[in-house]
């Protein structure tokens, strides 16, 4: 069974952390993953840096740019992760844009992910219809879960189609914006009602909320109706200010 599927079956709210591979320093990727697991994180999204990250806010864009300047590439990430399963047991997802995967070769990329123990992919710019028609068979051949995003503007018909072709969780974007915390404030009534509306659709795949989660308050708000929440920009800011040395402190404040 895929590690993501196993994790989602646990009777707990999932804390997922996103960071850009190769940030703050090129060789920080594996130590950060190991520290996050050691401190109780349930799932990790490893950002594959890209020069034109459409869905990302300024914090993640800056970390992605720095990682590229540090020399991070798809092949270097795979090389860094080749022995990751000797020390890390929790689910690992690569989040990145379609172009670098296409350049690497989709089947080769999926094969490499399977070899090193990656459990799934999040590809914001891969339309679900294209995935279902052209790539689903390849992903399933290598045991990879592909995670799709929905927003408050996504139609019910589209959400139900995404649910039908998904076999892990649905990434529920909290608002129609780029990544980043909402100026330190909690979620408003509009977002709360959106979370509740999706929960009432009784989808077969659980939802994990991303965008705008930065602290214990927003984590608890996001997980009131959903299975878990993803923290990205706030964690990258923490890395920017503290390096990779105070991860326990960051996670402790969320949980």
PDB file of C-alpha atoms in Angstrom:
ATOM      1  CA  UNK A   1       0.000   0.000   0.000  1.00  0.00           C
ATOM      2  CA  UNK A   2       1.208   3.497  -0.847  1.00  0.00           C
ATOM      3  CA  UNK A   3       2.542   5.349   2.230  1.00  0.00           C
ATOM      4  CA  UNK A   4       0.184   8.286   1.566  1.00  0.00           C
ATOM      5  CA  UNK A   5      -2.819   5.934   1.679  1.00  0.00           C
ATOM      6  CA  UNK A   6      -1.551   4.389   4.905  1.00  0.00           C
ATOM      7  CA  UNK A   7      -0.974   7.784   6.519  1.00  0.00           C
ATOM      8  CA  UNK A   8      -4.455   9.026   5.574  1.00  0.00           C
ATOM      9  CA  UNK A   9      -5.984   6.048   7.378  1.00  0.00           C
ATOM     10  CA  UNK A  10      -4.470   7.118  10.699  1.00  0.00           C
ATOM     11  CA  UNK A  11      -6.861   8.647  13.218  1.00  0.00           C
ATOM     12  CA  UNK A  12      -5.186  12.054  13.365  1.00  0.00           C
ATOM     13  CA  UNK A  13      -4.992  15.400  11.614  1.00  0.00           C
ATOM     14  CA  UNK A  14      -2.170  15.429   9.070  1.00  0.00           C
ATOM     15  CA  UNK A  15       0.539  18.077   9.251  1.00  0.00           C
ATOM     16  CA  UNK A  16       2.297  18.380   5.904  1.00  0.00           C
ATOM     17  CA  UNK A  17       5.306  20.666   5.391  1.00  0.00           C
ATOM     18  CA  UNK A  18       6.500  22.049   2.057  1.00  0.00           C
ATOM     19  CA  UNK A  19       9.968  23.376   1.327  1.00  0.00           C
ATOM     20  CA  UNK A  20      12.088  23.983  -1.767  1.00  0.00           C
ATOM     21  CA  UNK A  21      14.741  21.339  -2.398  1.00  0.00           C
ATOM     22  CA  UNK A  22      18.219  22.854  -2.244  1.00  0.00           C
ATOM     23  CA  UNK A  23      17.206  25.710   0.086  1.00  0.00           C
ATOM     24  CA  UNK A  24      18.668  27.408   2.084  1.00  0.00           C
ATOM     25  CA  UNK A  25      21.757  25.485   0.874  1.00  0.00           C
ATOM     26  CA  UNK A  26      22.100  22.916  -1.895  1.00  0.00           C
ATOM     27  CA  UNK A  27      22.772  20.005   0.462  1.00  0.00           C
ATOM     28  CA  UNK A  28      20.140  20.872   3.085  1.00  0.00           C
ATOM     29  CA  UNK A  29      17.414  18.777   1.421  1.00  0.00           C
ATOM     30  CA  UNK A  30      17.948  15.447   3.188  1.00  0.00           C
ATOM     31  CA  UNK A  31      18.774  16.846   6.670  1.00  0.00           C
ATOM     32  CA  UNK A  32      15.590  18.971   6.570  1.00  0.00           C
ATOM     33  CA  UNK A  33      13.480  15.936   5.616  1.00  0.00           C
ATOM     34  CA  UNK A  34      15.033  13.870   8.401  1.00  0.00           C
ATOM     35  CA  UNK A  35      14.491  16.618  10.985  1.00  0.00           C
ATOM     36  CA  UNK A  36      10.877  17.139   9.957  1.00  0.00           C
ATOM     37  CA  UNK A  37      10.117  13.443  10.400  1.00  0.00           C
ATOM     38  CA  UNK A  38      11.966  13.313  13.718  1.00  0.00           C
ATOM     39  CA  UNK A  39       9.810  16.174  15.008  1.00  0.00           C
ATOM     40  CA  UNK A  40       6.477  14.602  14.166  1.00  0.00           C
ATOM     41  CA  UNK A  41       5.557  15.893  10.711  1.00  0.00           C
ATOM     42  CA  UNK A  42       3.277  13.423   8.897  1.00  0.00           C
ATOM     43  CA  UNK A  43       3.992  14.159   5.259  1.00  0.00           C
ATOM     44  CA  UNK A  44       6.572  16.208   3.350  1.00  0.00           C
ATOM     45  CA  UNK A  45       6.227  18.010   0.036  1.00  0.00           C
ATOM     46  CA  UNK A  46       9.596  18.540  -1.607  1.00  0.00           C
ATOM     47  CA  UNK A  47       9.485  21.467  -4.013  1.00  0.00           C
ATOM     48  CA  UNK A  48      11.325  20.939  -7.294  1.00  0.00           C
ATOM     49  CA  UNK A  49      12.536  24.476  -8.104  1.00  0.00           C
ATOM     50  CA  UNK A  50      11.343  26.000 -11.372  1.00  0.00           C
ATOM     51  CA  UNK A  51      12.051  29.367 -12.973  1.00  0.00           C
ATOM     52  CA  UNK A  52       8.376  30.254 -13.572  1.00  0.00           C
ATOM     53  CA  UNK A  53       6.358  29.045 -10.547  1.00  0.00           C
ATOM     54  CA  UNK A  54       2.847  30.303 -11.359  1.00  0.00           C
ATOM     55  CA  UNK A  55       1.057  29.253  -8.166  1.00  0.00           C
ATOM     56  CA  UNK A  56       3.735  30.351  -5.733  1.00  0.00           C
ATOM     57  CA  UNK A  57       3.855  33.532  -3.697  1.00  0.00           C
ATOM     58  CA  UNK A  58       6.972  35.660  -3.208  1.00  0.00           C
ATOM     59  CA  UNK A  59       8.429  33.618  -0.321  1.00  0.00           C
ATOM     60  CA  UNK A  60       8.383  30.296  -2.165  1.00  0.00           C
ATOM     61  CA  UNK A  61       9.435  31.971  -5.431  1.00  0.00           C
ATOM     62  CA  UNK A  62      12.468  33.476  -3.694  1.00  0.00           C
ATOM     63  CA  UNK A  63      13.442  30.120  -2.160  1.00  0.00           C
ATOM     64  CA  UNK A  64      13.018  28.405  -5.524  1.00  0.00           C
ATOM     65  CA  UNK A  65      15.191  31.027  -7.231  1.00  0.00           C
ATOM     66  CA  UNK A  66      17.861  30.661  -4.549  1.00  0.00           C
ATOM     67  CA  UNK A  67      17.780  26.874  -4.891  1.00  0.00           C
ATOM     68  CA  UNK A  68      18.312  27.192  -8.649  1.00  0.00           C
ATOM     69  CA  UNK A  69      21.215  29.576  -8.002  1.00  0.00           C
ATOM     70  CA  UNK A  70      22.593  26.995  -5.559  1.00  0.00           C
ATOM     71  CA  UNK A  71      22.670  24.545  -8.446  1.00  0.00           C
ATOM     72  CA  UNK A  72      19.572  22.417  -7.776  1.00  0.00           C
ATOM     73  CA  UNK A  73      18.357  20.362 -10.745  1.00  0.00           C
ATOM     74  CA  UNK A  74      16.008  17.409 -11.165  1.00  0.00           C
ATOM     75  CA  UNK A  75      18.924  15.001 -11.401  1.00  0.00           C
ATOM     76  CA  UNK A  76      20.687  16.445  -8.347  1.00  0.00           C
ATOM     77  CA  UNK A  77      17.461  16.093  -6.340  1.00  0.00           C
ATOM     78  CA  UNK A  78      17.159  12.458  -7.376  1.00  0.00           C
ATOM     79  CA  UNK A  79      20.819  11.895  -6.451  1.00  0.00           C
ATOM     80  CA  UNK A  80      20.277  13.503  -3.037  1.00  0.00           C
ATOM     81  CA  UNK A  81      17.232  11.323  -2.355  1.00  0.00           C
ATOM     82  CA  UNK A  82      18.593   7.992  -3.609  1.00  0.00           C
ATOM     83  CA  UNK A  83      19.085   6.592  -0.080  1.00  0.00           C
ATOM     84  CA  UNK A  84      16.311   8.529   1.669  1.00  0.00           C
ATOM     85  CA  UNK A  85      14.313   5.409   2.526  1.00  0.00           C
ATOM     86  CA  UNK A  86      17.158   4.141   4.704  1.00  0.00           C
ATOM     87  CA  UNK A  87      16.320   6.855   7.238  1.00  0.00           C
ATOM     88  CA  UNK A  88      12.847   8.253   6.493  1.00  0.00           C
ATOM     89  CA  UNK A  89       9.547   6.346   6.676  1.00  0.00           C
ATOM     90  CA  UNK A  90       6.842   9.015   6.223  1.00  0.00           C
ATOM     91  CA  UNK A  91       5.256   9.800   2.832  1.00  0.00           C
ATOM     92  CA  UNK A  92       7.254  12.024   0.479  1.00  0.00           C
ATOM     93  CA  UNK A  93       5.707  13.976  -2.379  1.00  0.00           C
ATOM     94  CA  UNK A  94       7.524  15.939  -5.059  1.00  0.00           C
ATOM     95  CA  UNK A  95       5.695  19.155  -5.914  1.00  0.00           C
ATOM     96  CA  UNK A  96       6.770  20.794  -9.120  1.00  0.00           C
ATOM     97  CA  UNK A  97       5.761  22.100 -12.501  1.00  0.00           C
ATOM     98  CA  UNK A  98       5.222  19.948 -15.554  1.00  0.00           C
ATOM     99  CA  UNK A  99       7.933  21.376 -17.810  1.00  0.00           C
ATOM    100  CA  UNK A 100      10.984  19.966 -15.941  1.00  0.00           C
ATOM    101  CA  UNK A 101       9.268  16.570 -15.718  1.00  0.00           C
ATOM    102  CA  UNK A 102       8.507  16.659 -19.432  1.00  0.00           C
ATOM    103  CA  UNK A 103      12.127  17.539 -20.183  1.00  0.00           C
ATOM    104  CA  UNK A 104      13.312  14.625 -18.027  1.00  0.00           C
ATOM    105  CA  UNK A 105      10.792  12.314 -19.688  1.00  0.00           C
ATOM    106  CA  UNK A 106       7.529  11.518 -17.891  1.00  0.00           C
ATOM    107  CA  UNK A 107       8.037   7.768 -17.704  1.00  0.00           C
ATOM    108  CA  UNK A 108      11.688   8.159 -16.680  1.00  0.00           C
ATOM    109  CA  UNK A 109      10.698  10.693 -14.041  1.00  0.00           C
ATOM    110  CA  UNK A 110       8.011   8.399 -12.609  1.00  0.00           C
ATOM    111  CA  UNK A 111      10.340   5.400 -12.715  1.00  0.00           C
ATOM    112  CA  UNK A 112      13.032   7.320 -10.824  1.00  0.00           C
ATOM    113  CA  UNK A 113      10.492   8.482  -8.225  1.00  0.00           C
ATOM    114  CA  UNK A 114       9.428   4.880  -7.654  1.00  0.00           C
ATOM    115  CA  UNK A 115      13.039   3.700  -7.355  1.00  0.00           C
ATOM    116  CA  UNK A 116      13.937   6.168  -4.612  1.00  0.00           C
ATOM    117  CA  UNK A 117      10.673   5.861  -2.695  1.00  0.00           C
ATOM    118  CA  UNK A 118       8.675   8.940  -3.651  1.00  0.00           C
ATOM    119  CA  UNK A 119       4.978   8.299  -2.981  1.00  0.00           C
ATOM    120  CA  UNK A 120       3.252  10.958  -5.041  1.00  0.00           C
ATOM    121  CA  UNK A 121       3.406  14.106  -7.130  1.00  0.00           C
ATOM    122  CA  UNK A 122       1.667  17.474  -7.094  1.00  0.00           C
ATOM    123  CA  UNK A 123       1.837  19.217 -10.470  1.00  0.00           C
ATOM    124  CA  UNK A 124      -0.234  22.446 -10.365  1.00  0.00           C
ATOM    125  CA  UNK A 125      -0.061  23.089 -14.113  1.00  0.00           C
ATOM    126  CA  UNK A 126      -1.015  19.571 -15.295  1.00  0.00           C
ATOM    127  CA  UNK A 127      -4.753  19.688 -16.151  1.00  0.00           C
ATOM    128  CA  UNK A 128      -6.697  16.771 -14.730  1.00  0.00           C
ATOM    129  CA  UNK A 129      -8.203  15.916 -18.143  1.00  0.00           C
ATOM    130  CA  UNK A 130      -4.751  15.656 -19.737  1.00  0.00           C
ATOM    131  CA  UNK A 131      -3.558  13.534 -16.812  1.00  0.00           C
ATOM    132  CA  UNK A 132      -6.550  11.195 -17.089  1.00  0.00           C
ATOM    133  CA  UNK A 133      -6.170  10.800 -20.878  1.00  0.00           C
ATOM    134  CA  UNK A 134      -2.387  10.642 -21.237  1.00  0.00           C
ATOM    135  CA  UNK A 135      -0.491  10.025 -18.009  1.00  0.00           C
ATOM    136  CA  UNK A 136      -2.651   8.233 -15.435  1.00  0.00           C
ATOM    137  CA  UNK A 137      -1.584   4.810 -16.693  1.00  0.00           C
ATOM    138  CA  UNK A 138       2.112   5.711 -16.311  1.00  0.00           C
ATOM    139  CA  UNK A 139       1.671   7.108 -12.787  1.00  0.00           C
ATOM    140  CA  UNK A 140      -0.241   4.008 -11.713  1.00  0.00           C
ATOM    141  CA  UNK A 141       2.342   1.706 -13.299  1.00  0.00           C
ATOM    142  CA  UNK A 142       4.920   3.137 -10.873  1.00  0.00           C
ATOM    143  CA  UNK A 143       2.588   3.279  -7.869  1.00  0.00           C
ATOM    144  CA  UNK A 144       2.532   7.081  -7.699  1.00  0.00           C
ATOM    145  CA  UNK A 145      -0.395   9.068  -6.368  1.00  0.00           C
ATOM    146  CA  UNK A 146      -1.073  12.285  -8.271  1.00  0.00           C
ATOM    147  CA  UNK A 147      -2.641  15.053  -6.189  1.00  0.00           C
ATOM    148  CA  UNK A 148      -4.881  17.693  -7.759  1.00  0.00           C
ATOM    149  CA  UNK A 149      -5.746  21.166  -6.514  1.00  0.00           C
ATOM    150  CA  UNK A 150      -9.204  22.627  -6.110  1.00  0.00           C
ATOM    151  CA  UNK A 151     -10.063  26.254  -5.226  1.00  0.00           C
ATOM    152  CA  UNK A 152     -13.222  28.025  -4.017  1.00  0.00           C
ATOM    153  CA  UNK A 153     -13.966  28.716  -7.699  1.00  0.00           C
ATOM    154  CA  UNK A 154     -13.735  25.081  -8.862  1.00  0.00           C
ATOM    155  CA  UNK A 155     -17.162  23.839 -10.000  1.00  0.00           C
ATOM    156  CA  UNK A 156     -18.830  20.898  -8.281  1.00  0.00           C
ATOM    157  CA  UNK A 157     -18.705  18.952 -11.550  1.00  0.00           C
ATOM    158  CA  UNK A 158     -14.952  19.521 -11.809  1.00  0.00           C
ATOM    159  CA  UNK A 159     -14.380  18.602  -8.167  1.00  0.00           C
ATOM    160  CA  UNK A 160     -16.277  15.351  -8.610  1.00  0.00           C
ATOM    161  CA  UNK A 161     -14.255  14.533 -11.739  1.00  0.00           C
ATOM    162  CA  UNK A 162     -11.002  15.214  -9.845  1.00  0.00           C
ATOM    163  CA  UNK A 163     -12.271  12.997  -7.029  1.00  0.00           C
ATOM    164  CA  UNK A 164     -13.058  10.202  -9.495  1.00  0.00           C
ATOM    165  CA  UNK A 165      -9.530  10.088 -10.966  1.00  0.00           C
ATOM    166  CA  UNK A 166      -7.704  10.638  -7.649  1.00  0.00           C
ATOM    167  CA  UNK A 167      -6.561   7.929  -5.262  1.00  0.00           C
ATOM    168  CA  UNK A 168      -4.882   9.823  -2.419  1.00  0.00           C
ATOM    169  CA  UNK A 169      -6.064  13.207  -1.220  1.00  0.00           C
ATOM    170  CA  UNK A 170      -7.326  16.420  -2.773  1.00  0.00           C
ATOM    171  CA  UNK A 171      -5.256  19.564  -2.205  1.00  0.00           C
ATOM    172  CA  UNK A 172      -7.833  22.141  -1.182  1.00  0.00           C
ATOM    173  CA  UNK A 173      -6.486  25.622  -1.893  1.00  0.00           C
ATOM    174  CA  UNK A 174      -7.906  27.905   0.796  1.00  0.00           C
ATOM    175  CA  UNK A 175      -8.363  30.937  -1.453  1.00  0.00           C
ATOM    176  CA  UNK A 176      -7.999  32.029  -5.055  1.00  0.00           C
ATOM    177  CA  UNK A 177      -4.518  33.452  -4.636  1.00  0.00           C
ATOM    178  CA  UNK A 178      -0.876  32.414  -4.600  1.00  0.00           C
ATOM    179  CA  UNK A 179       0.783  30.684  -1.661  1.00  0.00           C
ATOM    180  CA  UNK A 180       1.582  32.563   1.532  1.00  0.00           C
ATOM    181  CA  UNK A 181      -0.029  33.320   4.856  1.00  0.00           C
ATOM    182  CA  UNK A 182      -2.944  35.725   4.957  1.00  0.00           C
ATOM    183  CA  UNK A 183      -1.110  38.593   6.646  1.00  0.00           C
ATOM    184  CA  UNK A 184      -1.134  36.675   9.919  1.00  0.00           C
ATOM    185  CA  UNK A 185      -4.928  36.628  10.214  1.00  0.00           C
ATOM    186  CA  UNK A 186      -7.101  33.551  10.499  1.00  0.00           C
ATOM    187  CA  UNK A 187      -9.530  32.356   7.873  1.00  0.00           C
ATOM    188  CA  UNK A 188     -12.724  34.362   7.401  1.00  0.00           C
ATOM    189  CA  UNK A 189     -16.340  33.240   7.088  1.00  0.00           C
ATOM    190  CA  UNK A 190     -16.054  32.810   3.311  1.00  0.00           C
ATOM    191  CA  UNK A 191     -13.218  30.316   3.653  1.00  0.00           C
ATOM    192  CA  UNK A 192     -14.884  28.542   6.585  1.00  0.00           C
ATOM    193  CA  UNK A 193     -18.072  28.051   4.557  1.00  0.00           C
ATOM    194  CA  UNK A 194     -15.989  26.791   1.596  1.00  0.00           C
ATOM    195  CA  UNK A 195     -14.262  24.229   3.842  1.00  0.00           C
ATOM    196  CA  UNK A 196     -17.658  23.119   5.155  1.00  0.00           C
ATOM    197  CA  UNK A 197     -19.213  22.959   1.670  1.00  0.00           C
ATOM    198  CA  UNK A 198     -16.470  20.663   0.387  1.00  0.00           C
ATOM    199  CA  UNK A 199     -16.725  18.458   3.492  1.00  0.00           C
ATOM    200  CA  UNK A 200     -20.463  18.063   2.855  1.00  0.00           C
ATOM    201  CA  UNK A 201     -19.819  16.810  -0.692  1.00  0.00           C
ATOM    202  CA  UNK A 202     -18.744  13.521   0.902  1.00  0.00           C
ATOM    203  CA  UNK A 203     -15.901  12.927  -1.568  1.00  0.00           C
ATOM    204  CA  UNK A 204     -14.110   9.579  -1.576  1.00  0.00           C
ATOM    205  CA  UNK A 205     -10.703  11.270  -1.199  1.00  0.00           C
ATOM    206  CA  UNK A 206      -9.923  13.217   1.983  1.00  0.00           C
ATOM    207  CA  UNK A 207      -8.933  16.875   1.660  1.00  0.00           C
ATOM    208  CA  UNK A 208      -5.787  18.579   2.888  1.00  0.00           C
ATOM    209  CA  UNK A 209      -5.864  22.383   2.966  1.00  0.00           C
ATOM    210  CA  UNK A 210      -3.008  24.520   1.689  1.00  0.00           C
ATOM    211  CA  UNK A 211      -2.252  28.258   1.207  1.00  0.00           C
ATOM    212  CA  UNK A 212      -2.500  30.617   4.157  1.00  0.00           C
ATOM    213  CA  UNK A 213      -1.665  28.223   7.018  1.00  0.00           C
ATOM    214  CA  UNK A 214       1.122  29.627   9.151  1.00  0.00           C
ATOM    215  CA  UNK A 215       0.478  28.845  12.827  1.00  0.00           C
ATOM    216  CA  UNK A 216      -1.492  26.722  15.280  1.00  0.00           C
ATOM    217  CA  UNK A 217      -4.644  28.838  14.895  1.00  0.00           C
ATOM    218  CA  UNK A 218      -4.821  28.571  11.114  1.00  0.00           C
ATOM    219  CA  UNK A 219      -3.834  24.874  11.238  1.00  0.00           C
ATOM    220  CA  UNK A 220      -6.750  24.177  13.594  1.00  0.00           C
ATOM    221  CA  UNK A 221      -9.161  26.232  11.479  1.00  0.00           C
ATOM    222  CA  UNK A 222      -8.100  24.451   8.292  1.00  0.00           C
ATOM    223  CA  UNK A 223      -8.424  20.992   9.826  1.00  0.00           C
ATOM    224  CA  UNK A 224     -11.833  21.539  11.415  1.00  0.00           C
ATOM    225  CA  UNK A 225     -13.464  20.058   8.312  1.00  0.00           C
ATOM    226  CA  UNK A 226     -10.452  18.627   6.468  1.00  0.00           C
ATOM    227  CA  UNK A 227      -8.076  15.735   7.125  1.00  0.00           C
ATOM    228  CA  UNK A 228      -4.978  17.909   7.325  1.00  0.00           C
ATOM    229  CA  UNK A 229      -3.166  21.082   6.361  1.00  0.00           C
ATOM    230  CA  UNK A 230      -0.010  22.077   4.513  1.00  0.00           C
ATOM    231  CA  UNK A 231       2.423  24.744   5.664  1.00  0.00           C
ATOM    232  CA  UNK A 232       4.883  26.101   3.103  1.00  0.00           C
ATOM    233  CA  UNK A 233       5.669  29.808   3.090  1.00  0.00           C
ATOM    234  CA  UNK A 234       5.770  30.106   6.894  1.00  0.00           C
ATOM    235  CA  UNK A 235       8.242  27.217   7.122  1.00  0.00           C
ATOM    236  CA  UNK A 236      10.437  28.698   4.397  1.00  0.00           C
ATOM    237  CA  UNK A 237      10.440  32.043   6.227  1.00  0.00           C
ATOM    238  CA  UNK A 238      11.532  30.136   9.336  1.00  0.00           C
ATOM    239  CA  UNK A 239      14.385  28.541   7.352  1.00  0.00           C
ATOM    240  CA  UNK A 240      15.351  31.954   5.966  1.00  0.00           C
ATOM    241  CA  UNK A 241      15.588  33.423   9.438  1.00  0.00           C
ATOM    242  CA  UNK A 242      16.989  30.458  11.370  1.00  0.00           C
ATOM    243  CA  UNK A 243      18.645  28.188   8.828  1.00  0.00           C
ATOM    244  CA  UNK A 244      17.817  24.498   9.147  1.00  0.00           C
ATOM    245  CA  UNK A 245      18.712  24.281  12.832  1.00  0.00           C
ATOM    246  CA  UNK A 246      15.452  25.101  14.654  1.00  0.00           C
ATOM    247  CA  UNK A 247      12.917  22.818  13.017  1.00  0.00           C
ATOM    248  CA  UNK A 248      11.755  21.311  16.334  1.00  0.00           C
ATOM    249  CA  UNK A 249      10.782  24.777  17.528  1.00  0.00           C
ATOM    250  CA  UNK A 250       8.725  25.493  14.399  1.00  0.00           C
ATOM    251  CA  UNK A 251       6.827  22.193  14.428  1.00  0.00           C
ATOM    252  CA  UNK A 252       6.260  22.418  18.194  1.00  0.00           C
ATOM    253  CA  UNK A 253       4.427  25.713  17.774  1.00  0.00           C
ATOM    254  CA  UNK A 254       1.991  24.210  15.251  1.00  0.00           C
ATOM    255  CA  UNK A 255       1.184  21.027  17.134  1.00  0.00           C
TER     256      UNK A 255
END
